[in-house]
Coordinates of N, CA and C in Angstrom, one line a residue:
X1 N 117.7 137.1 70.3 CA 118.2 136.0 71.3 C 117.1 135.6 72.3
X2 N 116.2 136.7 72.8 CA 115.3 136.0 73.9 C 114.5 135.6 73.1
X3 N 113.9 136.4 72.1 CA 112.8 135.6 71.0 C 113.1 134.0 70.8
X4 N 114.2 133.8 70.7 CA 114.6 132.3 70.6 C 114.3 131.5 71.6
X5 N 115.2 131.9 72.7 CA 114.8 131.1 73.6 C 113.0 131.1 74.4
X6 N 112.4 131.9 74.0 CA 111.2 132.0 74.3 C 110.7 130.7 73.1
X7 N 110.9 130.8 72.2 CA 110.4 130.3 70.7 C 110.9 128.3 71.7
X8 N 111.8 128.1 72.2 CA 112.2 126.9 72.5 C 111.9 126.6 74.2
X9 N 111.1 127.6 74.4 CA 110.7 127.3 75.7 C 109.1 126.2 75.0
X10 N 108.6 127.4 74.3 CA 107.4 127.0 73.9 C 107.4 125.7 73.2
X11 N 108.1 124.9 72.4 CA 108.5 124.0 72.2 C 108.8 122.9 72.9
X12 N 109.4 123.0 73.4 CA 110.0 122.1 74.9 C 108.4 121.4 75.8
X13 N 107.8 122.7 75.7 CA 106.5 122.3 76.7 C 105.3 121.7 75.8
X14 N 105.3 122.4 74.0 CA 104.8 121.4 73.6 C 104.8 119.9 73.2
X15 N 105.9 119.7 73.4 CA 106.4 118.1 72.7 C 106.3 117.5 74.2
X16 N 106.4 118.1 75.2 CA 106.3 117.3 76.4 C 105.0 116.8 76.9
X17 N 104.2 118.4 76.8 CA 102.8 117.8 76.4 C 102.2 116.6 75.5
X18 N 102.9 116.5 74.7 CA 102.6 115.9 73.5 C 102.4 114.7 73.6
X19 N 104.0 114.4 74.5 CA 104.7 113.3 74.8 C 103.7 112.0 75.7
X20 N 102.8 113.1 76.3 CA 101.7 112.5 77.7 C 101.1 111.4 77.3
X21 N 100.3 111.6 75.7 CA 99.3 110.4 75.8 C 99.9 109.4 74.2
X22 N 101.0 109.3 74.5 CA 101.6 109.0 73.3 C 101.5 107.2 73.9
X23 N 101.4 106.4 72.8 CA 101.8 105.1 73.8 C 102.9 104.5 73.6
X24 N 103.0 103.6 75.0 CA 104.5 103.0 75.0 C 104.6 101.7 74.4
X25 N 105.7 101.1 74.2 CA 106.2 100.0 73.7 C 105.0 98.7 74.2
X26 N 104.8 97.8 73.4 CA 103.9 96.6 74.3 C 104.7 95.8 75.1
X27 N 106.4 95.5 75.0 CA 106.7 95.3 76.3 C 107.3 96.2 77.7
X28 N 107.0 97.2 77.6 CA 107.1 98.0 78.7 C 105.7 97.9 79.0
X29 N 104.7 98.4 78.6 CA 103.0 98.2 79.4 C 103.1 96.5 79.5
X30 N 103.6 95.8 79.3 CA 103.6 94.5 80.3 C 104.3 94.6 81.0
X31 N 105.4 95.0 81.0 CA 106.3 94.9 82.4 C 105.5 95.4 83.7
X32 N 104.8 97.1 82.9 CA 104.4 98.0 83.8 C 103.2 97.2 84.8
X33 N 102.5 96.4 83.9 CA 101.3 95.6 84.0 C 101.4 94.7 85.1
X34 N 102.0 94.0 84.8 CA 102.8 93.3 85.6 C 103.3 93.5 86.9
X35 N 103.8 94.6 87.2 CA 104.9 95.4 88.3 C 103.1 95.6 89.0
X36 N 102.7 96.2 88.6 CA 101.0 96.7 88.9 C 100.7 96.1 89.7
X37 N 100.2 94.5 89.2 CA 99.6 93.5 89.7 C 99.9 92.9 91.0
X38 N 101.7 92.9 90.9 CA 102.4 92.2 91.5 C 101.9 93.2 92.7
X39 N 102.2 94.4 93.2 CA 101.9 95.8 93.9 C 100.5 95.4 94.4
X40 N 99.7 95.1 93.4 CA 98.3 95.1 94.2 C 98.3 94.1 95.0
X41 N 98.8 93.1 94.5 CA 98.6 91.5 95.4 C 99.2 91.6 96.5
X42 N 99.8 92.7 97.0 CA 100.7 93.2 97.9 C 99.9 93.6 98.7
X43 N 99.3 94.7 98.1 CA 98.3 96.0 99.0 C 97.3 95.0 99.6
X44 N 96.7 94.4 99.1 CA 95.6 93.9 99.2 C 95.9 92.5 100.5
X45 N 96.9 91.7 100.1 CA 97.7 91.0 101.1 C 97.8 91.5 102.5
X46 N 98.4 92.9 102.4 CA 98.4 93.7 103.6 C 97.7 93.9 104.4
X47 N 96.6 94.1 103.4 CA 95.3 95.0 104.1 C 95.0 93.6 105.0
X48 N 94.5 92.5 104.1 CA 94.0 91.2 104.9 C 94.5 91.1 106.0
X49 N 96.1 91.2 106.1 CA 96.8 90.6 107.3 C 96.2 91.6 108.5
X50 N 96.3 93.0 108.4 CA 95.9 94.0 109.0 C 94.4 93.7 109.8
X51 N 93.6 93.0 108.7 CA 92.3 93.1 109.5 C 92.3 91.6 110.4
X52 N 93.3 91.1 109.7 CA 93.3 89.4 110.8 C 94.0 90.1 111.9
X53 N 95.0 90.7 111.7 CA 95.7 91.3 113.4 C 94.7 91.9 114.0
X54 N 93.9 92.9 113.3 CA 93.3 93.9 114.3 C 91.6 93.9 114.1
X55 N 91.4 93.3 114.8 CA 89.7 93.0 114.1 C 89.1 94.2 114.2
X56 N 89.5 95.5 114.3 CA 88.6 96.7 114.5 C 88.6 97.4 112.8
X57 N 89.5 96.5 112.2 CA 89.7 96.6 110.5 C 88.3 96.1 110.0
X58 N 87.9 96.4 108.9 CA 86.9 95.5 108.1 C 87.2 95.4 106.5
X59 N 85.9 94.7 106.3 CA 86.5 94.5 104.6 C 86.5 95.9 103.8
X60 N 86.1 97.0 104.6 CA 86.0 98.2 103.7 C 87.7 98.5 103.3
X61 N 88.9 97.8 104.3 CA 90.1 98.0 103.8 C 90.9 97.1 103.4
X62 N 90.2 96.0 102.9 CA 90.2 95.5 102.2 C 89.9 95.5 100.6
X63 N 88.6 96.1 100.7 CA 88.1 96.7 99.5 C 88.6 97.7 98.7
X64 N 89.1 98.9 99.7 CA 89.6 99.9 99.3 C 91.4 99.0 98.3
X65 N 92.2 98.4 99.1 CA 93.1 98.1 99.1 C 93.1 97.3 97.1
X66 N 91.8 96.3 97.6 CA 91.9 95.8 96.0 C 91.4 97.1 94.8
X67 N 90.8 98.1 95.1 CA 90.9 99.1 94.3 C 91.5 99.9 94.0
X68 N 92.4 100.1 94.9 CA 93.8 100.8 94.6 C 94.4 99.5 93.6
X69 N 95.0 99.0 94.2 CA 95.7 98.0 93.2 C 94.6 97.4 92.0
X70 N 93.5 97.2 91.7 CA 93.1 97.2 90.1 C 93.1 98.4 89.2
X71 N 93.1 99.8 90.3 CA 93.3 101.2 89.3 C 94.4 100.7 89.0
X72 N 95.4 100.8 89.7 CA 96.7 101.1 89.4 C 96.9 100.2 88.1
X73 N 96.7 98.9 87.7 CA 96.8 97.7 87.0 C 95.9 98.7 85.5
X74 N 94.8 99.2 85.9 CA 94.0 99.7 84.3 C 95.1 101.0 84.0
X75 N 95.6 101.4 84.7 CA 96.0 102.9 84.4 C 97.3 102.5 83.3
X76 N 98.3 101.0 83.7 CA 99.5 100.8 83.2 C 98.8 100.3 81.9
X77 N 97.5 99.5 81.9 CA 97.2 98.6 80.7 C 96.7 100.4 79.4
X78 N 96.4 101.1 80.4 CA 95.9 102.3 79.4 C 97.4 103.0 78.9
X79 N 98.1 103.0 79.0 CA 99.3 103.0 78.0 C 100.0 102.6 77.6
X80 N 98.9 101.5 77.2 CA 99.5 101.1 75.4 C 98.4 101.3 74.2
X81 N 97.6 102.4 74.8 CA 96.8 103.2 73.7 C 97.3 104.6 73.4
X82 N 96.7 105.0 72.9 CA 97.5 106.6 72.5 C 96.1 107.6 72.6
X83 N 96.9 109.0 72.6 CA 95.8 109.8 72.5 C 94.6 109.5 73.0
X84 N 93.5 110.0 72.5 CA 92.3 109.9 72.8 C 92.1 108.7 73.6
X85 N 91.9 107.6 72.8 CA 92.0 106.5 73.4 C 92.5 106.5 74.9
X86 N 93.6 106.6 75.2 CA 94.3 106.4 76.3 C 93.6 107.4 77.3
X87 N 93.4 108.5 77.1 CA 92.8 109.7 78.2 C 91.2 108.8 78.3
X88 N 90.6 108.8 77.5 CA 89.2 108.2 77.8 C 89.5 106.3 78.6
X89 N 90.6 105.7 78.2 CA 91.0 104.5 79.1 C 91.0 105.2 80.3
X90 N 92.1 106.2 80.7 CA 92.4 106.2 81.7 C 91.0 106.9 82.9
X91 N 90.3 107.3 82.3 CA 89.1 108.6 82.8 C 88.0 107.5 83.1
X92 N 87.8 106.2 82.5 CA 87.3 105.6 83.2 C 87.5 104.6 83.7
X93 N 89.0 104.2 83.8 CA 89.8 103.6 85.1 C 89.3 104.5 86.1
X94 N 89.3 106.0 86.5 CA 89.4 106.7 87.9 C 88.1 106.4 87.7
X95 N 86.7 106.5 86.7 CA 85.4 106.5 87.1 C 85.0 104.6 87.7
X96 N 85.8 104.0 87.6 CA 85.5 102.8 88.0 C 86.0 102.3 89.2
X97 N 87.1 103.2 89.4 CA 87.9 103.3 90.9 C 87.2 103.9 91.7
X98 N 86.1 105.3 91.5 CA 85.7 106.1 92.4 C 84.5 105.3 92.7
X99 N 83.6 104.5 91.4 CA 82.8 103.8 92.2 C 82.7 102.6 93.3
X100 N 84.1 101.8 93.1 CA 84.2 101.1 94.0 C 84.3 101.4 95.2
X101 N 84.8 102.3 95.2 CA 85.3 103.3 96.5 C 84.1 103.4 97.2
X102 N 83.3 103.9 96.2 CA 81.6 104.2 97.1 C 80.9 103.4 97.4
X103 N 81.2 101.9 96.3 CA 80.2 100.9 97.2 C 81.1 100.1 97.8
X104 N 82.1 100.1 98.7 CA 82.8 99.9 99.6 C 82.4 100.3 100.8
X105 N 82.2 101.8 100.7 CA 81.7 103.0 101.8 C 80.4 102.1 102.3
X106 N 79.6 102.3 100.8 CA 78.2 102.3 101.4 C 77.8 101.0 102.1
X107 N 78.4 100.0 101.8 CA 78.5 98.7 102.5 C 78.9 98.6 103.7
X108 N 80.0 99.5 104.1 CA 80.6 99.8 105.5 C 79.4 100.6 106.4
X109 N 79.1 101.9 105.7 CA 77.7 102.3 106.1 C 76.4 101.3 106.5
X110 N 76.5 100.8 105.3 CA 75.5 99.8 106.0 C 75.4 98.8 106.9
X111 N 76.5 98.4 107.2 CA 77.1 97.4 107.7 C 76.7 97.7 109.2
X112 N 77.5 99.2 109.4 CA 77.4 99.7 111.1 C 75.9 99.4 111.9
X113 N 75.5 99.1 113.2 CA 74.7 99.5 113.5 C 74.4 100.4 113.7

């Protein structure tokens, strides 16, 4: 009896695993795609208004803002690949996000006196 349930624990965790880089339907990654976009046009919206209210804002949060919201947009478009595919989409969605991030920074860095 525990053998079993041990036997369906192990199971359970591998199909869920499994489950991770499986892809989804092509109209759910458009919806998701979609929902994404709509989100960033948001963030990014925000951020602008933010630095028009408070001029002590700069375009670094701006910047940041549209990078969040174009990760978020690659990450929904990367599942509607599978497997491999999809982990290497998504690995350089975050390596494209981290670089913007830096030349955001460094631009802000430079920027200061």
């Amino acid at each position: 009896m525990r053998a079993n349930i041990h036997v369906m624990i192990g199971l359970t965790a591998l199909l869920a695993a499994a489950a991770c880089n499986n892809a989804k339907s092509p109209d759910k990654v458009a919806d998701n795609v979609a929902e994404a976009n709509q989100s960033a046009s948001k963030e990014v919206a925000e951020a602008r208004h933010d630095q028009q209210k408070d001029m002590s804002s700069d375009a670094y949060d701006v910047a940041v803002a549209r990078a969040d919201g174009d990760h978020t947009v690659a990450i929904q478009k990367c599942d509607s690949l599978e497997g491999h595919d999809q982990k290497a989409c998504k690995d350089q969605a975050d390596a494209d996000y981290e670089a913007t991030k830096a030349n955001a920074k460094a631009r802000k860095v430079a920027s200061q006196p």
